[in-house]
Every structure is written in C-alpha cells, then in structure tokens.
Short mmCIF file of C-alpha atoms and ligand atoms in Angstrom, two decimals:
data_model
loop_
_atom_site.label_atom_id
_atom_site.label_comp_id
_atom_site.label_asym_id
_atom_site.label_seq_id
_atom_site.Cartn_x
_atom_site.Cartn_y
_atom_site.Cartn_z
CA MET A 1 -42.92 -122.54 -83.97
CA ILE A 2 -42.86 -126.43 -82.16
CA ASN A 3 -39.79 -126.23 -79.63
CA VAL A 4 -37.31 -128.74 -78.46
CA PRO A 5 -39.42 -130.75 -75.35
CA LYS A 6 -38.74 -129.66 -72.12
CA GLY A 7 -36.02 -131.48 -70.01
CA THR A 8 -34.33 -132.32 -74.28
CA LYS A 9 -31.37 -130.39 -75.46
CA ASP A 10 -30.20 -130.21 -79.23
CA MET A 11 -26.49 -131.02 -79.59
CA LEU A 12 -25.59 -128.00 -82.00
CA PRO A 13 -23.07 -127.70 -83.99
CA SER A 14 -21.00 -125.44 -81.79
CA GLU A 15 -20.89 -128.21 -78.96
CA SER A 16 -20.48 -131.02 -81.73
CA HIS A 17 -16.46 -131.06 -80.79
CA LYS A 18 -16.86 -131.86 -77.28
CA TRP A 19 -18.97 -134.20 -77.81
CA GLN A 20 -16.99 -136.07 -80.25
CA ALA A 21 -13.52 -135.62 -78.08
CA ILE A 22 -15.71 -137.25 -75.01
CA GLU A 23 -16.55 -140.50 -77.65
CA ARG A 24 -12.78 -140.35 -79.17
CA ALA A 25 -11.16 -140.34 -75.25
CA ALA A 26 -14.28 -143.57 -74.63
CA LYS A 27 -13.03 -145.00 -77.84
CA LYS A 28 -9.39 -144.80 -76.80
CA VAL A 29 -9.68 -145.83 -73.55
CA THR A 30 -12.13 -148.63 -74.17
CA SER A 31 -9.04 -150.52 -77.07
CA LEU A 32 -6.85 -149.93 -74.55
CA TYR A 33 -8.75 -152.25 -71.91
CA ASN A 34 -9.74 -154.58 -74.41
CA VAL A 35 -13.55 -153.82 -74.29
CA LYS A 36 -15.84 -154.49 -76.91
CA GLN A 37 -18.73 -151.81 -78.17
CA ILE A 38 -22.12 -153.20 -77.95
CA ARG A 39 -25.68 -151.47 -78.92
CA THR A 40 -29.09 -152.32 -78.27
CA PRO A 41 -32.53 -151.10 -78.74
CA VAL A 42 -33.55 -147.92 -77.23
CA PHE A 43 -37.03 -149.30 -76.37
CA GLU A 44 -37.64 -152.65 -74.54
CA HIS A 45 -40.40 -154.62 -73.13
CA ALA A 46 -40.86 -152.60 -69.74
CA GLU A 47 -40.63 -155.27 -67.78
CA LEU A 48 -37.14 -155.62 -68.31
CA PHE A 49 -36.84 -152.65 -66.27
CA LEU A 50 -38.93 -153.18 -63.42
CA ARG A 51 -37.53 -157.09 -63.04
CA SER A 52 -33.91 -155.39 -62.89
CA ILE A 53 -33.84 -151.78 -61.59
CA GLY A 54 -36.31 -152.32 -59.05
CA ASP A 55 -40.31 -151.94 -59.28
CA SER A 56 -39.72 -149.34 -56.09
CA THR A 57 -37.09 -147.41 -57.47
CA ASP A 58 -37.59 -143.62 -58.45
CA ILE A 59 -36.52 -144.66 -61.99
CA VAL A 60 -39.42 -147.28 -62.50
CA ASN A 61 -41.79 -145.64 -60.75
CA LYS A 62 -41.92 -142.18 -61.39
CA GLU A 63 -39.56 -141.74 -64.27
CA MET A 64 -39.79 -144.43 -66.68
CA TYR A 65 -41.46 -143.68 -70.43
CA ILE A 66 -44.03 -146.28 -70.64
CA PHE A 67 -46.10 -146.82 -73.65
CA GLU A 68 -47.97 -149.54 -75.44
CA ASP A 69 -47.32 -149.99 -78.86
CA LYS A 70 -49.84 -151.05 -81.89
CA GLY A 71 -49.64 -154.88 -80.50
CA GLY A 72 -50.83 -153.85 -77.01
CA ARG A 73 -47.56 -154.68 -75.73
CA LYS A 74 -46.29 -152.37 -73.10
CA MET A 75 -42.25 -150.90 -73.64
CA ALA A 76 -40.28 -148.47 -72.44
CA LEU A 77 -37.77 -146.34 -73.23
CA ARG A 78 -34.72 -147.43 -71.83
CA PRO A 79 -34.13 -145.31 -68.46
CA GLU A 80 -30.44 -146.39 -68.18
CA GLY A 81 -28.14 -148.26 -70.12
CA THR A 82 -27.28 -151.78 -67.83
CA ALA A 83 -30.63 -153.91 -68.11
CA GLY A 84 -30.42 -153.76 -72.13
CA VAL A 85 -26.69 -155.13 -72.18
CA VAL A 86 -27.73 -157.56 -69.78
CA ARG A 87 -30.73 -158.99 -71.46
CA SER A 88 -28.72 -158.69 -74.83
CA VAL A 89 -25.97 -160.80 -73.36
CA LEU A 90 -28.10 -163.84 -72.14
CA GLU A 91 -30.02 -163.84 -75.47
CA ASN A 92 -27.04 -163.80 -77.77
CA ASN A 93 -24.80 -165.94 -75.41
CA ILE A 94 -21.72 -163.39 -74.98
CA CYS A 95 -21.05 -165.08 -71.85
CA GLU A 96 -20.12 -168.69 -72.91
CA SER A 97 -16.91 -167.47 -72.40
CA VAL A 98 -15.63 -164.81 -69.84
CA PRO A 99 -14.68 -162.31 -68.78
CA GLN A 100 -16.48 -160.05 -71.42
CA LYS A 101 -16.20 -156.37 -71.14
CA LEU A 102 -18.69 -153.94 -73.07
CA TYR A 103 -19.02 -150.36 -73.51
CA TYR A 104 -22.13 -148.40 -74.77
CA ILE A 105 -22.51 -144.85 -75.84
CA GLU A 106 -26.12 -144.03 -75.96
CA SER A 107 -29.19 -141.90 -74.95
CA VAL A 108 -31.60 -142.94 -71.57
CA TYR A 109 -34.32 -141.46 -71.25
CA ARG A 110 -36.54 -140.23 -67.43
CA TYR A 111 -39.63 -137.77 -67.05
CA GLU A 112 -37.67 -136.27 -64.37
CA GLN A 113 -38.24 -132.53 -63.22
CA PRO A 114 -35.85 -131.02 -65.41
CA GLN A 115 -32.95 -128.65 -63.76
CA ALA A 116 -29.38 -127.98 -63.50
CA GLY A 117 -27.71 -131.67 -64.98
CA ARG A 118 -31.23 -133.34 -64.82
CA TYR A 119 -32.57 -134.29 -68.21
CA ARG A 120 -35.45 -136.01 -69.39
CA GLU A 121 -32.90 -137.20 -72.42
CA HIS A 122 -29.48 -137.28 -71.78
CA HIS A 123 -26.79 -139.60 -73.35
CA GLN A 124 -23.91 -142.03 -71.15
CA PHE A 125 -20.92 -143.56 -71.77
CA GLY A 126 -21.46 -146.66 -69.71
CA ALA A 127 -19.34 -149.99 -69.35
CA GLU A 128 -20.53 -153.20 -68.37
CA PHE A 129 -17.69 -156.26 -67.18
CA PHE A 130 -19.19 -159.78 -66.60
CA GLY A 131 -17.45 -162.62 -64.79
CA SER A 132 -15.67 -162.49 -62.53
CA GLU A 133 -16.13 -162.17 -58.63
CA LEU A 134 -13.09 -160.72 -57.65
CA PRO A 135 -12.01 -157.37 -56.60
CA CYS A 136 -9.77 -157.17 -59.13
CA PHE A 137 -12.82 -156.51 -61.62
CA GLU A 138 -13.56 -153.31 -59.84
CA ILE A 139 -9.72 -152.24 -60.49
CA GLU A 140 -9.90 -152.97 -63.87
CA LEU A 141 -13.25 -151.02 -64.41
CA LEU A 142 -12.57 -148.04 -62.25
CA SER A 143 -9.01 -147.96 -63.59
CA MET A 144 -10.76 -147.54 -66.87
CA ALA A 145 -13.38 -144.61 -66.01
CA HIS A 146 -10.35 -143.18 -64.00
CA MET A 147 -8.27 -143.21 -66.86
CA PHE A 148 -11.26 -142.09 -69.15
CA LEU A 149 -11.76 -138.92 -66.42
CA ARG A 150 -8.04 -137.75 -67.27
CA GLU A 151 -7.94 -138.13 -70.87
CA ILE A 152 -10.43 -135.60 -70.77
CA GLY A 153 -8.63 -133.94 -68.66
CA PHE A 154 -10.55 -134.39 -64.35
CA ASN A 155 -7.99 -134.30 -61.90
CA ASP A 156 -10.20 -133.56 -58.94
CA LEU A 157 -13.59 -135.41 -59.52
CA ARG A 158 -14.10 -137.23 -55.92
CA LEU A 159 -14.51 -140.64 -55.83
CA ARG A 160 -17.17 -142.34 -52.98
CA ILE A 161 -17.22 -145.60 -52.76
CA ASN A 162 -19.10 -147.86 -50.59
CA SER A 163 -20.40 -151.85 -49.97
CA ILE A 164 -24.01 -152.11 -49.32
CA GLY A 165 -23.28 -155.59 -48.72
CA CYS A 166 -25.17 -159.22 -50.48
CA ASP A 167 -28.42 -160.51 -49.62
CA LYS A 168 -27.51 -162.22 -46.92
CA CYS A 169 -26.33 -159.29 -45.14
CA ARG A 170 -28.49 -156.64 -46.32
CA ALA A 171 -31.37 -158.92 -44.82
CA GLU A 172 -30.14 -158.06 -41.10
CA PHE A 173 -29.43 -154.65 -42.14
CA ASN A 174 -33.50 -154.36 -43.73
CA LYS A 175 -34.23 -155.67 -40.63
CA ALA A 176 -32.94 -153.12 -38.23
CA LEU A 177 -33.82 -150.11 -40.84
CA ARG A 178 -37.15 -151.22 -40.67
CA GLU A 179 -37.29 -151.11 -36.64
CA PHE A 180 -36.27 -147.85 -36.93
CA LEU A 181 -37.89 -146.42 -39.32
CA ALA A 182 -41.12 -147.14 -37.54
CA SER A 183 -39.44 -145.58 -34.91
CA VAL A 184 -39.65 -142.19 -36.86
CA ASN A 185 -42.18 -142.59 -39.14
CA ASP A 186 -44.11 -138.95 -38.28
CA LYS A 187 -41.08 -137.55 -39.15
CA ILE A 188 -40.32 -139.26 -42.79
CA CYS A 189 -41.93 -138.18 -46.07
CA GLY A 190 -44.68 -140.00 -47.75
CA ASP A 191 -42.56 -141.50 -50.69
CA CYS A 192 -40.20 -142.82 -47.45
CA LYS A 193 -42.90 -144.32 -45.76
CA ARG A 194 -43.54 -146.13 -49.02
CA ARG A 195 -40.35 -147.39 -49.37
CA ALA A 196 -40.01 -148.29 -45.26
CA GLU A 197 -42.50 -151.03 -46.63
CA GLN A 198 -41.19 -151.88 -50.02
CA ASN A 199 -37.57 -151.65 -49.72
CA PRO A 200 -36.40 -150.10 -46.61
CA LEU A 201 -32.80 -149.34 -48.29
CA ARG A 202 -34.15 -146.65 -50.65
CA THR A 203 -35.10 -144.17 -48.11
CA LEU A 204 -31.25 -143.37 -47.12
CA ASP A 205 -31.15 -142.83 -51.04
CA CYS A 206 -33.94 -139.90 -50.41
CA LYS A 207 -33.42 -136.77 -51.18
CA VAL A 208 -35.92 -134.50 -48.28
CA PRO A 209 -33.25 -132.79 -46.40
CA SER A 210 -35.58 -133.55 -42.86
CA CYS A 211 -35.40 -137.12 -44.07
CA ARG A 212 -32.02 -136.59 -44.61
CA GLU A 213 -31.68 -135.62 -41.16
CA VAL A 214 -33.79 -137.92 -39.41
CA TYR A 215 -31.33 -140.65 -41.44
CA LYS A 216 -28.38 -139.43 -39.78
CA ALA A 217 -29.47 -141.25 -36.60
CA ALA A 218 -30.28 -144.70 -38.99
CA PRO A 219 -28.73 -147.84 -38.22
CA ARG A 220 -25.08 -148.36 -40.13
CA LEU A 221 -25.01 -150.82 -43.34
CA ASN A 222 -21.11 -151.16 -42.89
CA ASP A 223 -22.33 -152.70 -39.28
CA TYR A 224 -24.22 -155.01 -41.15
CA LEU A 225 -21.84 -156.57 -43.56
CA CYS A 226 -20.57 -159.92 -43.18
CA ASP A 227 -17.41 -161.21 -43.51
CA ASP A 228 -17.00 -161.72 -46.67
CA CYS A 229 -18.22 -158.56 -48.06
CA LYS A 230 -16.05 -156.72 -45.61
CA ALA A 231 -13.25 -158.57 -46.62
CA HIS A 232 -13.79 -157.76 -49.95
CA HIS A 233 -14.32 -154.22 -49.46
CA ALA A 234 -11.19 -153.78 -47.70
CA GLN A 235 -9.42 -155.48 -51.04
CA VAL A 236 -11.14 -153.20 -53.41
CA LEU A 237 -9.78 -150.40 -51.08
CA LYS A 238 -6.51 -151.69 -51.25
CA GLY A 239 -6.88 -152.24 -55.01
CA LEU A 240 -7.25 -148.63 -55.65
CA ASP A 241 -4.49 -147.15 -53.14
CA ALA A 242 -2.42 -149.50 -55.14
CA ALA A 243 -3.21 -148.66 -58.39
CA GLY A 244 -2.94 -144.45 -57.05
CA ILE A 245 -6.59 -143.62 -57.94
CA LYS A 246 -7.77 -141.63 -54.63
CA TYR A 247 -10.82 -141.90 -52.97
CA PHE A 248 -13.44 -141.18 -49.81
CA ALA A 249 -15.18 -144.17 -48.36
CA ASP A 250 -18.62 -142.68 -48.19
CA GLU A 251 -20.66 -145.23 -45.81
CA ASN A 252 -24.12 -142.71 -46.87
CA LEU A 253 -23.56 -144.15 -50.41
CA VAL A 254 -26.32 -146.12 -51.42
CA ARG A 255 -27.12 -145.52 -55.08
CA GLY A 256 -30.76 -145.28 -56.70
CA LEU A 257 -30.78 -148.86 -58.51
CA ASP A 258 -32.22 -152.46 -57.12
CA TYR A 259 -29.63 -154.61 -58.81
CA TYR A 260 -26.27 -153.75 -57.08
CA THR A 261 -24.84 -155.83 -54.84
CA ARG A 262 -21.48 -155.16 -52.48
CA THR A 263 -19.44 -152.38 -53.99
CA VAL A 264 -20.88 -149.24 -55.57
CA PHE A 265 -19.63 -145.87 -56.53
CA GLU A 266 -19.62 -142.33 -57.89
CA PHE A 267 -17.42 -139.89 -59.55
CA CYS A 268 -18.76 -136.32 -58.25
CA ASP A 269 -18.47 -132.89 -59.44
CA GLY A 270 -19.83 -131.03 -55.89
CA ASP A 271 -22.97 -133.08 -55.26
CA LEU A 272 -23.73 -134.30 -58.82
CA ALA A 273 -22.28 -137.68 -60.01
CA VAL A 274 -20.68 -137.64 -63.41
CA LEU A 275 -20.07 -141.38 -63.20
CA GLY A 276 -21.52 -144.17 -60.99
CA GLY A 277 -21.78 -147.69 -60.79
CA GLY A 278 -21.20 -150.46 -58.96
CA ARG A 279 -21.24 -154.96 -59.13
CA TYR A 280 -24.47 -156.59 -60.37
CA ASP A 281 -23.63 -160.33 -58.72
CA GLY A 282 -27.36 -161.27 -59.02
CA LEU A 283 -28.88 -159.59 -61.98
CA CYS A 284 -28.54 -161.95 -64.41
CA GLU A 285 -30.04 -164.81 -62.80
CA GLN A 286 -32.47 -162.51 -61.86
CA LEU A 287 -33.22 -162.01 -65.55
CA GLY A 288 -33.19 -166.10 -66.15
CA GLY A 289 -29.40 -166.23 -66.97
CA LYS A 290 -27.25 -168.41 -65.11
CA HIS A 291 -25.25 -166.67 -61.94
CA THR A 292 -22.79 -164.18 -63.44
CA PRO A 293 -21.33 -161.82 -61.85
CA CYS A 294 -20.53 -158.77 -62.60
CA VAL A 295 -19.48 -154.69 -62.64
CA GLY A 296 -20.61 -151.40 -64.57
CA PHE A 297 -20.30 -147.91 -64.52
CA GLY A 298 -22.48 -144.94 -66.86
CA CYS A 299 -21.28 -141.49 -66.82
CA GLY A 300 -23.33 -138.98 -68.19
CA ILE A 301 -22.20 -136.84 -71.53
CA GLU A 302 -23.98 -133.77 -70.61
CA ARG A 303 -23.10 -133.94 -66.88
CA LEU A 304 -19.47 -134.29 -67.68
CA ILE A 305 -19.55 -131.49 -70.29
CA ALA A 306 -20.70 -129.07 -67.83
CA ALA A 307 -17.86 -130.56 -65.55
CA ALA A 308 -15.32 -129.43 -67.84
CA GLU A 309 -16.66 -126.23 -68.76
CA THR A 310 -16.56 -125.04 -65.46
CA ARG A 311 -13.20 -125.73 -65.08
CA GLY A 312 -12.14 -124.67 -68.02
CA ILE A 313 -11.12 -127.91 -69.40
CA GLU A 314 -10.62 -127.33 -73.57
CA PHE A 315 -11.95 -130.20 -75.91
CA ASP A 316 -10.00 -130.20 -79.14
CA ASP A 317 -11.54 -128.66 -82.03
CA SER A 318 -9.33 -129.50 -85.11
CA ALA A 319 -9.96 -126.84 -87.56
CA PRO A 320 -10.62 -127.03 -91.25
CA LYS A 321 -7.56 -127.08 -93.40
CA VAL A 322 -7.65 -125.62 -97.07
CA PHE A 323 -10.21 -123.26 -98.48
CA VAL A 324 -9.95 -123.68 -102.42
CA ALA A 325 -11.22 -120.22 -103.40
CA ALA A 326 -12.37 -119.22 -107.18
CA GLN A 327 -11.21 -116.14 -108.14
CA CYS A 328 -13.43 -116.04 -111.42
CA ASP A 329 -16.03 -118.20 -112.84
CA ALA A 330 -13.99 -120.07 -115.48
CA ALA A 331 -11.92 -121.30 -112.00
CA ARG A 332 -14.86 -122.96 -110.57
CA ALA A 333 -14.45 -126.25 -111.53
CA GLU A 334 -10.63 -126.63 -110.98
CA CYS A 335 -11.70 -125.62 -108.01
CA ALA A 336 -13.89 -128.19 -107.30
CA CYS A 337 -11.26 -130.71 -108.66
CA LEU A 338 -8.82 -129.99 -106.15
CA THR A 339 -11.00 -130.10 -103.47
CA GLU A 340 -11.76 -133.73 -104.26
CA LYS A 341 -7.78 -134.12 -104.33
CA LEU A 342 -6.73 -132.40 -101.33
CA ARG A 343 -9.66 -134.94 -99.42
CA ALA A 344 -8.31 -137.92 -101.50
CA VAL A 345 -5.17 -137.68 -99.44
CA GLY A 346 -6.69 -136.49 -96.21
CA ILE A 347 -6.61 -132.95 -96.42
CA SER A 348 -10.19 -131.28 -95.12
CA ALA A 349 -10.82 -129.14 -97.98
CA GLU A 350 -14.05 -126.98 -99.46
CA SER A 351 -14.35 -124.71 -102.52
CA ASP A 352 -17.49 -122.54 -102.59
CA LEU A 353 -21.05 -123.94 -102.94
CA MET A 354 -22.75 -120.46 -103.40
CA ASN A 355 -21.14 -118.43 -106.29
CA LYS A 356 -20.34 -115.88 -104.42
CA SER A 357 -17.23 -113.26 -104.89
CA LEU A 358 -13.66 -113.97 -103.80
CA LYS A 359 -13.69 -111.65 -100.75
CA ALA A 360 -16.91 -113.16 -99.83
CA GLN A 361 -15.42 -117.03 -99.79
CA PHE A 362 -12.31 -115.34 -98.19
CA LYS A 363 -14.62 -113.82 -95.44
CA TYR A 364 -16.46 -117.48 -95.21
CA ALA A 365 -12.86 -119.09 -95.03
CA ASP A 366 -12.04 -116.87 -92.03
CA ARG A 367 -15.41 -117.52 -90.24
CA GLN A 368 -15.33 -121.56 -90.67
CA GLY A 369 -11.59 -121.36 -88.91
CA PHE A 370 -9.65 -122.48 -91.97
CA LEU A 371 -5.84 -122.56 -91.83
CA TYR A 372 -5.50 -122.10 -95.23
CA VAL A 373 -6.82 -120.64 -98.75
CA LEU A 374 -5.71 -122.02 -101.96
CA THR A 375 -6.75 -119.04 -104.82
CA VAL A 376 -7.25 -120.60 -108.75
CA GLY A 377 -7.80 -117.60 -110.65
CA GLU A 378 -6.96 -117.10 -114.63
CA GLY A 379 -3.22 -116.35 -113.96
CA GLU A 380 -3.17 -119.64 -111.86
CA LEU A 381 -5.07 -121.59 -114.52
CA GLN A 382 -2.51 -120.22 -117.43
CA SER A 383 0.87 -120.00 -115.34
CA GLY A 384 0.60 -123.64 -113.82
CA VAL A 385 1.66 -121.79 -110.12
CA PHE A 386 -0.70 -121.56 -107.56
CA ASN A 387 -0.76 -119.30 -104.00
CA VAL A 388 -1.20 -120.94 -100.85
CA LYS A 389 -2.25 -118.15 -97.96
CA ARG A 390 -1.90 -119.01 -94.50
CA MET A 391 -4.66 -117.35 -93.04
CA ALA A 392 -2.68 -116.52 -89.15
CA ASP A 393 -0.50 -114.66 -90.87
CA GLY A 394 -0.90 -114.02 -94.17
CA SER A 395 2.09 -115.58 -95.29
CA VAL A 396 2.33 -116.87 -99.15
CA THR A 397 3.55 -119.91 -100.65
CA ALA A 398 3.96 -120.81 -104.17
CA PHE A 399 3.88 -124.49 -105.98
CA ASP A 400 3.54 -125.65 -109.22
CA ARG A 401 1.18 -127.71 -110.57
CA ALA A 402 2.57 -130.85 -110.05
CA ALA A 403 3.10 -130.42 -106.64
CA LEU A 404 0.52 -128.67 -105.73
CA VAL A 405 -1.29 -131.70 -103.39
CA ASP A 406 1.87 -133.02 -102.23
CA GLY A 407 2.92 -129.53 -101.44
CA ILE A 408 0.08 -128.50 -99.25
CA LYS A 409 0.23 -132.14 -97.74
CA ARG A 410 3.83 -131.25 -96.62
CA LEU A 411 2.23 -127.45 -95.33
CA VAL A 412 -0.55 -128.61 -93.27
CA GLY A 413 1.46 -131.25 -91.49
P1 HAM B 1 -27.31 -143.82 -62.82
O1 HAM B 1 -26.56 -142.86 -61.40
O2 HAM B 1 -28.55 -143.92 -62.66
O3 HAM B 1 -26.26 -144.92 -63.03
O4 HAM B 1 -26.95 -142.79 -64.24
C1 HAM B 1 -25.46 -143.05 -64.27
C2 HAM B 1 -24.80 -141.84 -64.69
O5 HAM B 1 -26.00 -141.09 -65.77
C3 HAM B 1 -24.90 -140.17 -63.26
O6 HAM B 1 -23.94 -140.12 -62.76
C4 HAM B 1 -24.96 -139.22 -64.02
O7 HAM B 1 -23.78 -138.65 -64.65
C5 HAM B 1 -26.03 -139.52 -65.22
N1 HAM B 1 -27.46 -139.03 -65.41
C6 HAM B 1 -27.91 -139.91 -64.51
N2 HAM B 1 -29.41 -139.44 -64.84
C7 HAM B 1 -29.72 -138.21 -65.72
C8 HAM B 1 -30.31 -137.13 -66.14
N3 HAM B 1 -31.69 -137.29 -65.65
N4 HAM B 1 -29.83 -136.06 -66.55
C9 HAM B 1 -28.37 -136.04 -66.51
N5 HAM B 1 -27.58 -137.07 -66.65
C10 HAM B 1 -28.40 -138.17 -65.55
C11 HAM B 1 -27.46 -145.77 -64.10
O8 HAM B 1 -27.57 -145.81 -65.25
C12 HAM B 1 -26.45 -147.28 -64.55
N6 HAM B 1 -26.82 -148.25 -65.29
C13 HAM B 1 -25.02 -147.50 -64.21
C14 HAM B 1 -24.39 -148.80 -64.03
C15 HAM B 1 -23.65 -149.21 -65.04
N7 HAM B 1 -24.35 -149.00 -62.91
C16 HAM B 1 -23.75 -150.11 -63.73
N8 HAM B 1 -23.69 -150.43 -64.50
#
C-alpha cells in the first residue's frame, strides 16, 4: 500500500464543495474587479526563485523542491505564485499597457516540517496587480481581498499591515540592525547569525522564541522610513479607513520573501496568516523587465478552509436534483432517456448504472442527497403518467409524459 506523501493531502469528494465554493468566490470577486486569470507552469528555472524570493530566505534556502531535469537544467517546483506570474508577464509583454490585474488558483510546494496549517503542497488563490505606485493600488487589492473573505463568510480575520520602506531607507535600517545584531550575537540562533550577515531584515522574521525575545530591543524599522515611504504608508492607512477596512498597524510585520518594498500585510486567524502579500516595486526590474510597481497577495486555501471550519462557516453544497428510478428492467432504457432530457434542460439527474432493485435505487438516491425521485415502471410506461416524489417529505406530484420535463423543471426551481 502506497500512501500520500508526507505533508500533502488528497482533496476528497466530501470536501470538494468547499474548494468549489472558494473558487466560485474568487471568480466572482475577480470578475467584479476586472481581474483576469493567468496560469503558469508548476515548475520553473530554479534561478527565477533565487533571484526573486531571495537566496537568504527560508523558502529558497531550506524549502525549495529543486531537481535537475534530463537535460541537466536546474529546475524547481514553484514555492509561491508571484515569481512565475512576473516572469510570464515580462516574457509575454503583458505590461505594455498598465494597469494589468491578474489572478491565479494553483498548487505551491515547500519542503516544510508538516504541522497544522503547514503543508508541503498547498494551494493559493493569488492576485498580482501591475503598474501603479499610488496608494490606491494597495486599496484596490486589499478591498478585493476583503470582499473575497467576506464572500466566504469571514468578518473577523485581523488585517496586520506595515511598511518595510524602500531600498533607500532599508539600507540605513540594515546598518543599525547589523550593529544591534553584533551586540547580541551570543543570544541568537545559528540561522539568525547567518541572516545577520546576508540579509539582517530576515532575522525579524525568526520564529525561535528566544530570538523573538531578543529582537524586542532591536531598532524599529518605522523609525528609519524616508519621508516618501512614510507619506505612502499614511495614505494607504487613510485609504483603508475610507474603505471601512479595519486593520492593525503592526510594526513587527516583515514577511518571509525579499521582493517586498513599502507595504506588507497579512489577514490572520490567530497567529496563522491566511492571506498575505504586499508591494514589490523592484521585482520586474530585478527580473530583467522595465520598472513596474506592483502589489499582490496569496491566500492559502487549506488554511482558509480550516479557519472557516473553526468558525462554523458553511459552504454551499448543492444537492443533486432528480434520480430517475427504474421499477423493472423494461423501464431502464426510458429512465436513461429521461435522465438525458433532464440534463439537457440543466437539471442534475442520474439513473441506475448497477442494475439495482428499486429499493436499492431509493436507498442510493437518499444517500446521495437527491431531492426528487422519478419512478418509471410498466404502469407509467402504459399510462404515460409519472410520479415524482419529493424526498424531504414524501409528497408526490404527477405529470403527463408531454409535460414531464417542464413540470420537473418548475418543481425543482
Ligand atoms: P506567503 O505568505 O508565503 O506569500 O504565502 C501566502 C499564503 O499561503 C499564506 O498566507 C498562507 O495562507 C499560505 N501558505 C504559505 N505556506 C503554506 C504552507 N506551507 N502550508 C499551507 N499554507 C501555506 C506568498 O506566497 C506570496 N507569493 C504572496 C504575494 C503575492 N505577495 C505578493 N504577491
């Protein structure tokens, strides 16, 4: 017996309605915001992720699935969605005219220690907006994220938001942070010692409790923001106020990817981020394109479902409508024919595929949640009058053959 790989999960049929409800909500809000879908390959050249996410991040350093293909190329399963989308946008000149607003729903791979809400394969609904450096770009994106979360039924996820500044102000901050890290070098973990050298901002993202304690005394990024970054951040917060989106301005939020500039944010369920993102004004240029300011987010679908379940949020699970039951073998051909006629007018329908007895067919229809059963036997074939039983209360409605399909259509609504 071969089992599912560690850190991965099957999406079982009993769960499929939840995934479909989330995809429906994503498609609804993206359509309302005029955001078009994009799909990119599940694997890319590994270098794309090194150059975008950053080679000193945990995602690239510890968690990437890297492999050499038969042609000796170094490839990687995507550990996130943004890099592939930016690569495609540049390669296909999609940013010739801006703004461009794109979304995706895709699987993502990170070799993590599996635990609640942390998988080696997870799925993201993500959005990437290209072209504007104005604070209204963040507000457009966050309003869409907010509407998506509300559409599913969330009204209490905490939005944490911060500015990590631009290259200019971060250089000043990094200098101060490096000095601080040197002074506490004996109190921080091995990873942080490495981060202190390569990319000091990453230390503030460390999950080790003793490091977190030490960093309470670290210099504060917000004290180093330049005037432009400060003004931008203030405008974003003002825009959120105007949009009626509650937030918590959290100076400790830095996020785990290197491409961010200025705004970073997360919608959280307790300590766990369900949806996270920010602005990344330098990434297009970094990957060989022209300067294009961008904002984006990724929302973890597994975490979203888990958070919905703890809140008792229900996902629509539309029941199949009509089971067409054969009372005798002579009726089976007619059942198949009627089933197709119902489907042709948009009613979900099924008939027996297993030569089951009538009793067993009713049992199946009941277990599958069919709302109605139409029974066809010799009597019905001769009289041309058909009974449709409503499973919820056993009430029966009779239709003449000529009015059957239309009648059922009215009945099921
Ligand atoms: P991220 O914060 O690494 O950002 O991931 C986005 C979301 O994916 C997280 O908030 C979380 O819900 C989910 N997630 C991440 N890792 C796991 C995991 N191991 N298991 C389950 N769920 C997980 C990004 O990926 C950026 N690309 C977001 C972005 C788009 N920024 C700008 N544009």
